[in-house]
Short mmCIF file of C-alpha atoms in Angstrom, two decimals:
data_model
loop_
_atom_site.label_atom_id
_atom_site.label_comp_id
_atom_site.label_asym_id
_atom_site.label_seq_id
_atom_site.Cartn_x
_atom_site.Cartn_y
_atom_site.Cartn_z
CA MET A 1 -31.09 -2.66 -7.11
CA SER A 2 -33.05 -5.24 -5.17
CA GLU A 3 -36.14 -4.90 -3.04
CA TYR A 4 -34.34 -6.96 -0.43
CA TRP A 5 -31.48 -4.51 0.06
CA ASN A 6 -31.62 -2.15 3.03
CA ARG A 7 -30.94 1.55 2.71
CA ARG A 8 -27.25 1.15 3.55
CA THR A 9 -26.74 -1.40 0.79
CA ARG A 10 -28.60 0.75 -1.73
CA ASN A 11 -26.65 3.90 -0.91
CA ILE A 12 -23.06 2.65 -0.67
CA SER A 13 -20.65 2.96 -3.59
CA PRO A 14 -18.30 -0.01 -3.30
CA TYR A 15 -14.57 0.20 -3.99
CA VAL A 16 -13.53 -0.95 -7.46
CA PRO A 17 -10.17 -2.77 -7.42
CA GLY A 18 -7.74 -2.86 -10.32
CA GLU A 19 -8.33 -5.40 -13.04
CA GLN A 20 -7.18 -8.93 -12.20
CA PRO A 21 -6.85 -10.76 -15.53
CA LYS A 22 -7.76 -14.43 -15.61
CA ASP A 23 -5.01 -15.29 -18.09
CA ARG A 24 -1.28 -14.59 -18.35
CA LYS A 25 -1.20 -12.53 -21.53
CA PHE A 26 -0.78 -9.19 -19.73
CA ILE A 27 2.19 -7.45 -18.17
CA LYS A 28 0.47 -6.50 -14.94
CA LEU A 29 1.45 -3.00 -13.77
CA ASN A 30 -1.91 -1.92 -12.36
CA THR A 31 -2.27 -3.08 -8.75
CA ASN A 32 1.10 -2.26 -7.12
CA GLU A 33 2.07 -5.85 -6.42
CA ASN A 34 5.75 -6.58 -5.80
CA PRO A 35 7.31 -8.05 -8.98
CA TYR A 36 9.54 -10.38 -6.98
CA PRO A 37 8.50 -13.60 -5.19
CA PRO A 38 8.10 -13.96 -1.43
CA SER A 39 11.00 -15.18 0.66
CA THR A 40 11.53 -18.92 0.40
CA LYS A 41 11.27 -18.95 4.20
CA VAL A 42 7.66 -17.80 3.83
CA ILE A 43 6.80 -20.66 1.51
CA GLU A 44 8.50 -23.15 3.82
CA ALA A 45 6.60 -21.80 6.84
CA ILE A 46 3.25 -22.09 5.05
CA GLN A 47 4.02 -25.63 3.90
CA LYS A 48 4.98 -26.61 7.44
CA ALA A 49 1.76 -25.10 8.82
CA ALA A 50 -0.38 -27.02 6.32
CA ASN A 51 -0.92 -29.96 8.66
CA GLU A 52 -3.62 -31.56 10.77
CA SER A 53 -3.78 -28.45 13.01
CA LEU A 54 -5.95 -26.82 10.34
CA ARG A 55 -8.90 -28.55 12.02
CA LEU A 56 -8.38 -26.11 14.93
CA TYR A 57 -9.20 -22.41 14.99
CA PRO A 58 -6.20 -20.08 14.72
CA ASP A 59 -5.10 -17.83 17.58
CA PRO A 60 -7.67 -15.00 17.51
CA GLU A 61 -5.16 -12.59 19.06
CA CYS A 62 -2.42 -13.43 16.53
CA THR A 63 0.01 -13.47 19.46
CA ALA A 64 3.08 -14.99 17.79
CA LEU A 65 2.79 -12.69 14.78
CA ARG A 66 2.33 -9.64 16.98
CA GLU A 67 5.39 -10.60 19.02
CA VAL A 68 7.49 -10.78 15.84
CA ILE A 69 6.20 -7.40 14.67
CA ALA A 70 6.81 -5.85 18.10
CA ASN A 71 10.40 -7.09 18.10
CA ARG A 72 10.98 -5.85 14.57
CA TYR A 73 9.71 -2.32 15.28
CA GLY A 74 10.82 -1.97 18.89
CA VAL A 75 7.32 -1.62 20.39
CA LYS A 76 5.22 -3.54 22.91
CA ILE A 77 3.06 -6.41 21.78
CA GLN A 78 0.08 -4.53 23.26
CA GLN A 79 0.77 -1.78 20.71
CA VAL A 80 0.35 -4.12 17.71
CA PHE A 81 -2.82 -5.24 15.96
CA ALA A 82 -2.84 -7.84 13.17
CA GLY A 83 -5.56 -8.29 10.56
CA ASN A 84 -6.59 -9.60 7.19
CA GLY A 85 -4.71 -7.04 5.14
CA SER A 86 -4.53 -3.29 5.76
CA ASP A 87 -7.90 -2.75 4.08
CA GLU A 88 -9.66 -4.69 6.84
CA ILE A 89 -7.69 -2.81 9.51
CA LEU A 90 -8.60 0.53 7.95
CA ALA A 91 -12.27 -0.47 7.90
CA PHE A 92 -12.06 -1.37 11.60
CA ALA A 93 -10.28 1.94 12.32
CA PHE A 94 -13.01 4.00 10.66
CA GLY A 95 -15.57 2.19 12.79
CA ALA A 96 -13.55 2.43 15.98
CA PHE A 97 -12.35 6.06 15.94
CA PHE A 98 -14.51 8.27 13.70
CA GLU A 99 -18.00 9.33 14.77
CA ASP A 100 -21.00 8.67 12.58
CA SER A 101 -23.40 11.44 11.56
CA GLY A 102 -25.89 10.61 14.33
CA ALA A 103 -23.34 10.58 17.14
CA SER A 104 -24.15 13.98 18.65
CA CYS A 105 -27.36 15.32 20.14
CA CYS A 106 -28.04 17.56 17.16
CA GLY A 107 -27.35 14.82 14.62
CA LYS A 108 -24.04 16.23 13.39
CA ALA A 109 -20.45 15.09 13.77
CA SER A 110 -17.27 16.83 12.67
CA PRO A 111 -16.05 15.46 9.34
CA VAL A 112 -13.02 13.21 8.93
CA LEU A 113 -10.34 14.80 6.75
CA PHE A 114 -8.42 13.23 3.88
CA PRO A 115 -7.11 14.48 0.51
CA ASP A 116 -9.29 15.00 -2.54
CA ILE A 117 -6.89 12.76 -4.47
CA THR A 118 -6.07 9.72 -2.36
CA TYR A 119 -6.86 6.06 -1.77
CA SER A 120 -10.41 5.65 -3.08
CA PHE A 121 -11.40 3.23 -0.32
CA TYR A 122 -11.56 6.05 2.27
CA PRO A 123 -14.87 7.51 1.11
CA VAL A 124 -16.23 3.96 0.83
CA TYR A 125 -15.43 3.26 4.48
CA ALA A 126 -16.96 6.58 5.45
CA GLY A 127 -20.11 5.75 3.54
CA LEU A 128 -20.35 2.28 5.05
CA TRP A 129 -20.11 3.62 8.62
CA ASN A 130 -22.18 6.77 7.88
CA ILE A 131 -19.23 8.98 8.79
CA PRO A 132 -19.18 12.57 7.45
CA TYR A 133 -15.95 13.51 5.68
CA GLN A 134 -14.32 16.48 4.03
CA THR A 135 -11.75 16.21 1.26
CA ILE A 136 -8.82 18.62 1.43
CA PRO A 137 -7.48 19.68 -2.02
CA LEU A 138 -3.88 18.83 -2.74
CA ARG A 139 -1.70 21.66 -3.94
CA LYS A 140 -1.34 22.19 -7.69
CA ASP A 141 1.80 20.02 -7.61
CA PHE A 142 -0.23 17.27 -5.87
CA THR A 143 1.59 17.62 -2.56
CA VAL A 144 -0.15 17.67 0.84
CA ASN A 145 -0.19 20.92 2.79
CA ALA A 146 0.02 19.86 6.44
CA GLU A 147 -1.45 23.17 7.62
CA ASP A 148 -4.74 22.34 5.89
CA TYR A 149 -5.25 19.51 8.37
CA LYS A 150 -4.93 21.70 11.45
CA ILE A 151 -8.61 22.56 11.68
CA ASN A 152 -11.58 21.31 13.68
CA SER A 153 -12.43 17.82 12.44
CA GLY A 154 -13.47 14.34 13.40
CA GLY A 155 -9.98 13.03 12.78
CA VAL A 156 -7.53 12.66 9.91
CA ILE A 157 -6.34 9.84 7.65
CA LEU A 158 -3.47 10.21 5.21
CA PRO A 159 -1.51 7.68 3.17
CA ASN A 160 2.23 8.29 3.28
CA PRO A 161 3.29 8.09 0.48
CA ASN A 162 -0.01 9.19 -0.94
CA ALA A 163 -1.77 7.05 -3.50
CA PRO A 164 -2.14 7.36 -6.41
CA THR A 165 0.20 10.37 -6.57
CA SER A 166 3.22 8.48 -5.04
CA ILE A 167 4.40 11.63 -3.21
CA ALA A 168 5.57 11.34 0.40
CA LEU A 169 4.93 13.81 3.20
CA SER A 170 7.89 14.67 5.40
CA LEU A 171 8.01 13.13 8.87
CA ASP A 172 8.05 16.65 10.39
CA ASP A 173 4.76 17.43 8.66
CA VAL A 174 3.25 14.12 9.73
CA LEU A 175 4.15 14.74 13.36
CA SER A 176 2.88 18.33 13.23
CA ILE A 177 -0.54 17.01 12.18
CA ALA A 178 -0.39 14.36 14.89
CA GLY A 179 0.37 16.97 17.52
CA TYR A 180 -2.46 19.26 16.45
CA GLN A 181 -4.99 16.45 16.29
CA GLU A 182 -3.89 15.10 19.68
CA LYS A 183 -4.74 18.46 21.24
CA GLN A 184 -8.20 18.10 19.69
CA LYS A 185 -8.46 14.53 21.10
CA LYS A 186 -8.83 13.14 17.59
CA VAL A 187 -7.18 10.13 15.98
CA PHE A 188 -4.66 10.54 13.18
CA ILE A 189 -4.19 7.45 10.98
CA VAL A 190 -1.12 7.24 8.76
CA ASP A 191 -1.56 4.59 6.08
CA GLU A 192 2.01 3.40 5.44
CA ALA A 193 1.24 0.79 2.75
CA TYR A 194 4.13 2.06 0.61
CA ALA A 195 6.48 3.49 3.22
CA ALA A 196 9.14 0.81 2.62
CA PHE A 197 9.89 2.32 -0.79
CA GLY A 198 10.98 5.79 0.36
CA ALA A 199 8.89 7.45 3.05
CA GLU A 200 9.83 7.94 6.70
CA SER A 201 7.69 5.82 9.02
CA ALA A 202 6.01 7.44 12.01
CA VAL A 203 6.08 4.21 14.08
CA LEU A 204 8.78 5.51 16.45
CA TYR A 205 6.49 8.32 17.60
CA ILE A 206 3.43 6.35 18.79
CA GLU A 207 4.52 6.80 22.42
CA LYS A 208 4.77 10.56 22.04
CA TYR A 209 1.45 10.88 20.21
CA GLN A 210 -1.16 8.63 21.79
CA ASN A 211 -3.59 9.46 18.97
CA LEU A 212 -1.26 8.23 16.20
CA LEU A 213 -2.03 4.94 14.44
CA THR A 214 0.20 3.60 11.66
CA VAL A 215 -1.27 0.97 9.33
CA HIS A 216 0.87 -1.46 7.34
CA THR A 217 0.41 -4.22 4.76
CA LEU A 218 2.50 -7.20 3.69
CA SER A 219 0.97 -7.03 0.19
CA LYS A 220 3.52 -4.59 -1.28
CA SER A 221 6.88 -4.66 0.44
CA ALA A 222 6.66 -8.33 1.45
CA SER A 223 5.33 -9.73 -1.88
CA LEU A 224 2.28 -11.21 -0.16
CA ALA A 225 -0.72 -9.63 -1.84
CA GLY A 226 -2.18 -13.11 -2.18
CA LEU A 227 -1.79 -13.96 1.51
CA ARG A 228 -3.86 -11.09 3.02
CA ALA A 229 -2.02 -9.93 6.12
CA GLY A 230 -1.48 -6.51 7.63
CA PHE A 231 -0.93 -4.84 10.97
CA ALA A 232 -1.29 -1.57 12.83
CA ILE A 233 0.91 0.01 15.49
CA GLY A 234 -0.33 2.52 18.00
CA SER A 235 -1.06 3.17 21.67
CA GLU A 236 -2.59 0.39 23.74
CA LYS A 237 -5.91 2.24 23.85
CA LEU A 238 -6.08 2.51 20.06
CA ILE A 239 -5.23 -1.17 19.65
CA GLU A 240 -7.93 -2.09 22.15
CA GLY A 241 -10.44 -0.08 20.12
CA LEU A 242 -9.52 -2.05 16.97
CA CYS A 243 -9.93 -5.31 18.87
CA ARG A 244 -13.41 -4.30 20.07
CA VAL A 245 -14.57 -3.68 16.50
CA ARG A 246 -12.87 -6.80 15.15
CA ASP A 247 -14.49 -9.00 17.76
CA SER A 248 -17.88 -7.57 16.83
CA PHE A 249 -17.38 -9.00 13.31
CA ASN A 250 -15.02 -11.97 13.28
CA SER A 251 -12.46 -12.88 15.93
CA TYR A 252 -10.53 -15.16 13.56
CA THR A 253 -9.38 -12.76 10.84
CA LEU A 254 -6.07 -14.50 10.04
CA ASP A 255 -5.94 -18.22 9.35
CA ARG A 256 -3.10 -20.52 10.42
CA LEU A 257 -1.36 -20.45 7.04
CA ALA A 258 -1.45 -16.66 6.83
CA LEU A 259 -0.13 -16.34 10.36
CA ALA A 260 2.79 -18.66 9.60
CA GLY A 261 3.67 -16.92 6.33
CA ALA A 262 3.37 -13.43 7.80
CA GLN A 263 5.67 -14.30 10.73
CA ALA A 264 8.31 -15.64 8.38
CA ALA A 265 8.08 -12.55 6.20
CA ILE A 266 8.56 -10.16 9.13
CA LYS A 267 11.60 -12.17 10.28
CA ASP A 268 13.28 -12.20 6.86
CA ALA A 269 13.91 -8.47 6.67
CA ALA A 270 17.23 -8.89 4.83
CA TYR A 271 15.59 -10.55 1.84
CA TYR A 272 12.86 -7.97 1.52
CA ASP A 273 15.25 -5.04 2.00
CA GLU A 274 17.19 -6.36 -0.98
CA ILE A 275 14.28 -6.85 -3.38
CA ASN A 276 12.72 -3.51 -2.43
CA LYS A 277 16.02 -1.78 -3.20
CA ARG A 278 15.77 -3.36 -6.62
CA VAL A 279 12.23 -2.02 -7.02
CA THR A 280 13.29 1.53 -6.10
CA ALA A 281 16.31 1.38 -8.43
CA THR A 282 14.03 0.28 -11.31
CA ARG A 283 11.58 3.02 -10.38
CA GLU A 284 14.26 5.73 -10.60
CA ARG A 285 15.55 4.44 -13.92
CA THR A 286 12.04 4.22 -15.36
CA ALA A 287 11.17 7.73 -14.14
CA LYS A 288 14.26 9.15 -15.83
CA GLU A 289 13.52 7.45 -19.14
CA LEU A 290 9.89 8.56 -19.10
CA THR A 291 10.95 12.13 -18.30
CA ASN A 292 13.29 12.03 -21.29
CA LEU A 293 10.30 10.99 -23.44
CA GLY A 294 8.43 14.11 -22.32
CA PHE A 295 6.21 12.58 -19.65
CA ASN A 296 5.35 14.51 -16.53
CA VAL A 297 6.48 12.14 -13.77
CA LEU A 298 5.65 13.02 -10.18
CA PRO A 299 8.43 12.41 -7.60
CA SER A 300 7.76 8.92 -6.25
CA SER A 301 8.48 7.38 -2.86
CA ALA A 302 6.31 4.35 -3.61
CA ASN A 303 6.52 1.24 -5.78
CA PHE A 304 4.66 2.98 -8.57
CA LEU A 305 4.84 6.10 -10.72
CA PHE A 306 2.13 8.67 -11.48
CA ILE A 307 2.67 9.97 -15.01
CA LYS A 308 1.09 12.09 -17.71
CA ALA A 309 1.93 11.71 -21.39
CA PRO A 310 2.70 14.82 -23.44
CA GLY A 311 -0.33 15.99 -25.37
CA ARG A 312 -2.31 12.77 -24.98
CA ARG A 313 -5.36 11.83 -22.93
CA GLY A 314 -4.79 9.38 -20.13
CA GLU A 315 -7.72 7.24 -21.19
CA GLU A 316 -6.25 6.94 -24.69
CA ILE A 317 -2.80 5.89 -23.47
CA PHE A 318 -4.39 3.40 -21.06
CA ALA A 319 -6.43 1.79 -23.86
CA VAL A 320 -3.51 1.52 -26.29
CA LEU A 321 -1.24 0.03 -23.61
CA ARG A 322 -3.90 -2.54 -22.85
CA GLU A 323 -4.09 -3.47 -26.51
CA LYS A 324 -0.34 -4.03 -26.35
CA GLY A 325 -0.81 -6.37 -23.38
CA ILE A 326 0.24 -3.94 -20.62
CA LEU A 327 -2.15 -3.14 -17.78
CA VAL A 328 -1.79 0.16 -15.90
CA ARG A 329 -4.34 2.05 -13.74
CA HIS A 330 -6.40 4.96 -14.98
CA PHE A 331 -8.61 7.03 -12.66
CA ASN A 332 -11.30 8.95 -14.54
CA LYS A 333 -11.49 11.72 -11.94
CA GLU A 334 -11.21 15.46 -11.96
CA ARG A 335 -7.62 16.78 -11.93
CA ILE A 336 -6.05 13.39 -12.65
CA ALA A 337 -7.97 12.10 -15.70
CA ASN A 338 -4.90 12.43 -17.89
CA TYR A 339 -2.57 10.65 -15.45
CA LEU A 340 -1.75 6.95 -15.23
CA ARG A 341 -0.54 5.01 -12.21
CA VAL A 342 2.15 2.52 -13.23
CA SER A 343 3.31 -0.18 -10.83
CA ILE A 344 7.02 -0.99 -10.94
CA GLY A 345 7.66 -4.44 -12.39
CA THR A 346 10.88 -6.22 -13.16
CA ASP A 347 13.52 -4.51 -15.29
CA GLU A 348 12.41 -6.58 -18.28
CA GLU A 349 8.76 -5.61 -17.79
CA MET A 350 9.60 -1.94 -17.43
CA ASN A 351 11.73 -2.03 -20.57
CA LEU A 352 8.74 -3.42 -22.49
CA PHE A 353 6.55 -0.70 -20.97
CA ILE A 354 8.98 2.07 -21.95
CA ASN A 355 9.28 0.71 -25.49
CA ALA A 356 5.48 0.63 -25.77
CA CYS A 357 5.32 4.25 -24.65
CA LYS A 358 7.87 5.18 -27.33
CA GLU A 359 5.73 3.50 -29.98
CA ILE A 360 2.58 5.25 -28.77
CA LEU A 361 4.18 8.69 -28.74
#
């Protein structure tokens, strides 16, 4: 604590990212990065953009990138927002669409809804913006019950697939929530960070549901976690709301190199479709082998698995794997303390992980 911090700074609980080791001794299966390199076309585009134009500010509206995204997804450019990774876009969305606790005359606002087990940045955003929220318990099997989100609220945000559980919600359920929330005049955000690995995207329904915003990242499916680029797709009014919040912070959220690389990645869909098929094939094989070892493996539609070892504490397995040079993610939280989230690496990396699990058991 510092006497110079204001009340907001003192009260927030910042997000804690997964460990990023400073050396190369670890097999890194803890932050859901893609194990395969970016498209060579991405590298070439970045190299080409690294020229004297860097003395100039980038396009604040990210026009060329948004045009590429609009063409890829069959939407209007006015329905696309680009930003510095999906985390930044989500932060803008909380500020743009969810009311803070002092918004009404009596000092109360309806809470935003999201699962009790989900992306741990959501309560951080809510705290930063002073937005009340209510967590909705997942079922015992860690699935989302869509009916639980059809109540009075300040809006809804759901990852699909959910993180860290890896389980996807059906498109029918997603749209049923969108329809209910639209009648309430509330925004429904679907965080599709992992949708490329097995979930059905809701992008095609943004015209039907004007309250529906889908948020995407190039960190996972496009192997660009180090580039920091993401985008959102929704109605023109929702996109305008994001722009208003962005331009109250920083109009130049994507630099020239990121814009060039992101455009090339969106264009090279064939390459990324191929490597992501490899990721999902490795995921299925790994899930089967872990199940045979006695692990409880939740059905995954993401580029990671959520697993529980037979008769062993999650914290213990995490520590022993780390000693063996393998990093996974452990969340010391109620209901999931004995589970581990394991990112899908290359076949070689997953073989080493499976062998380590055999030794531990």
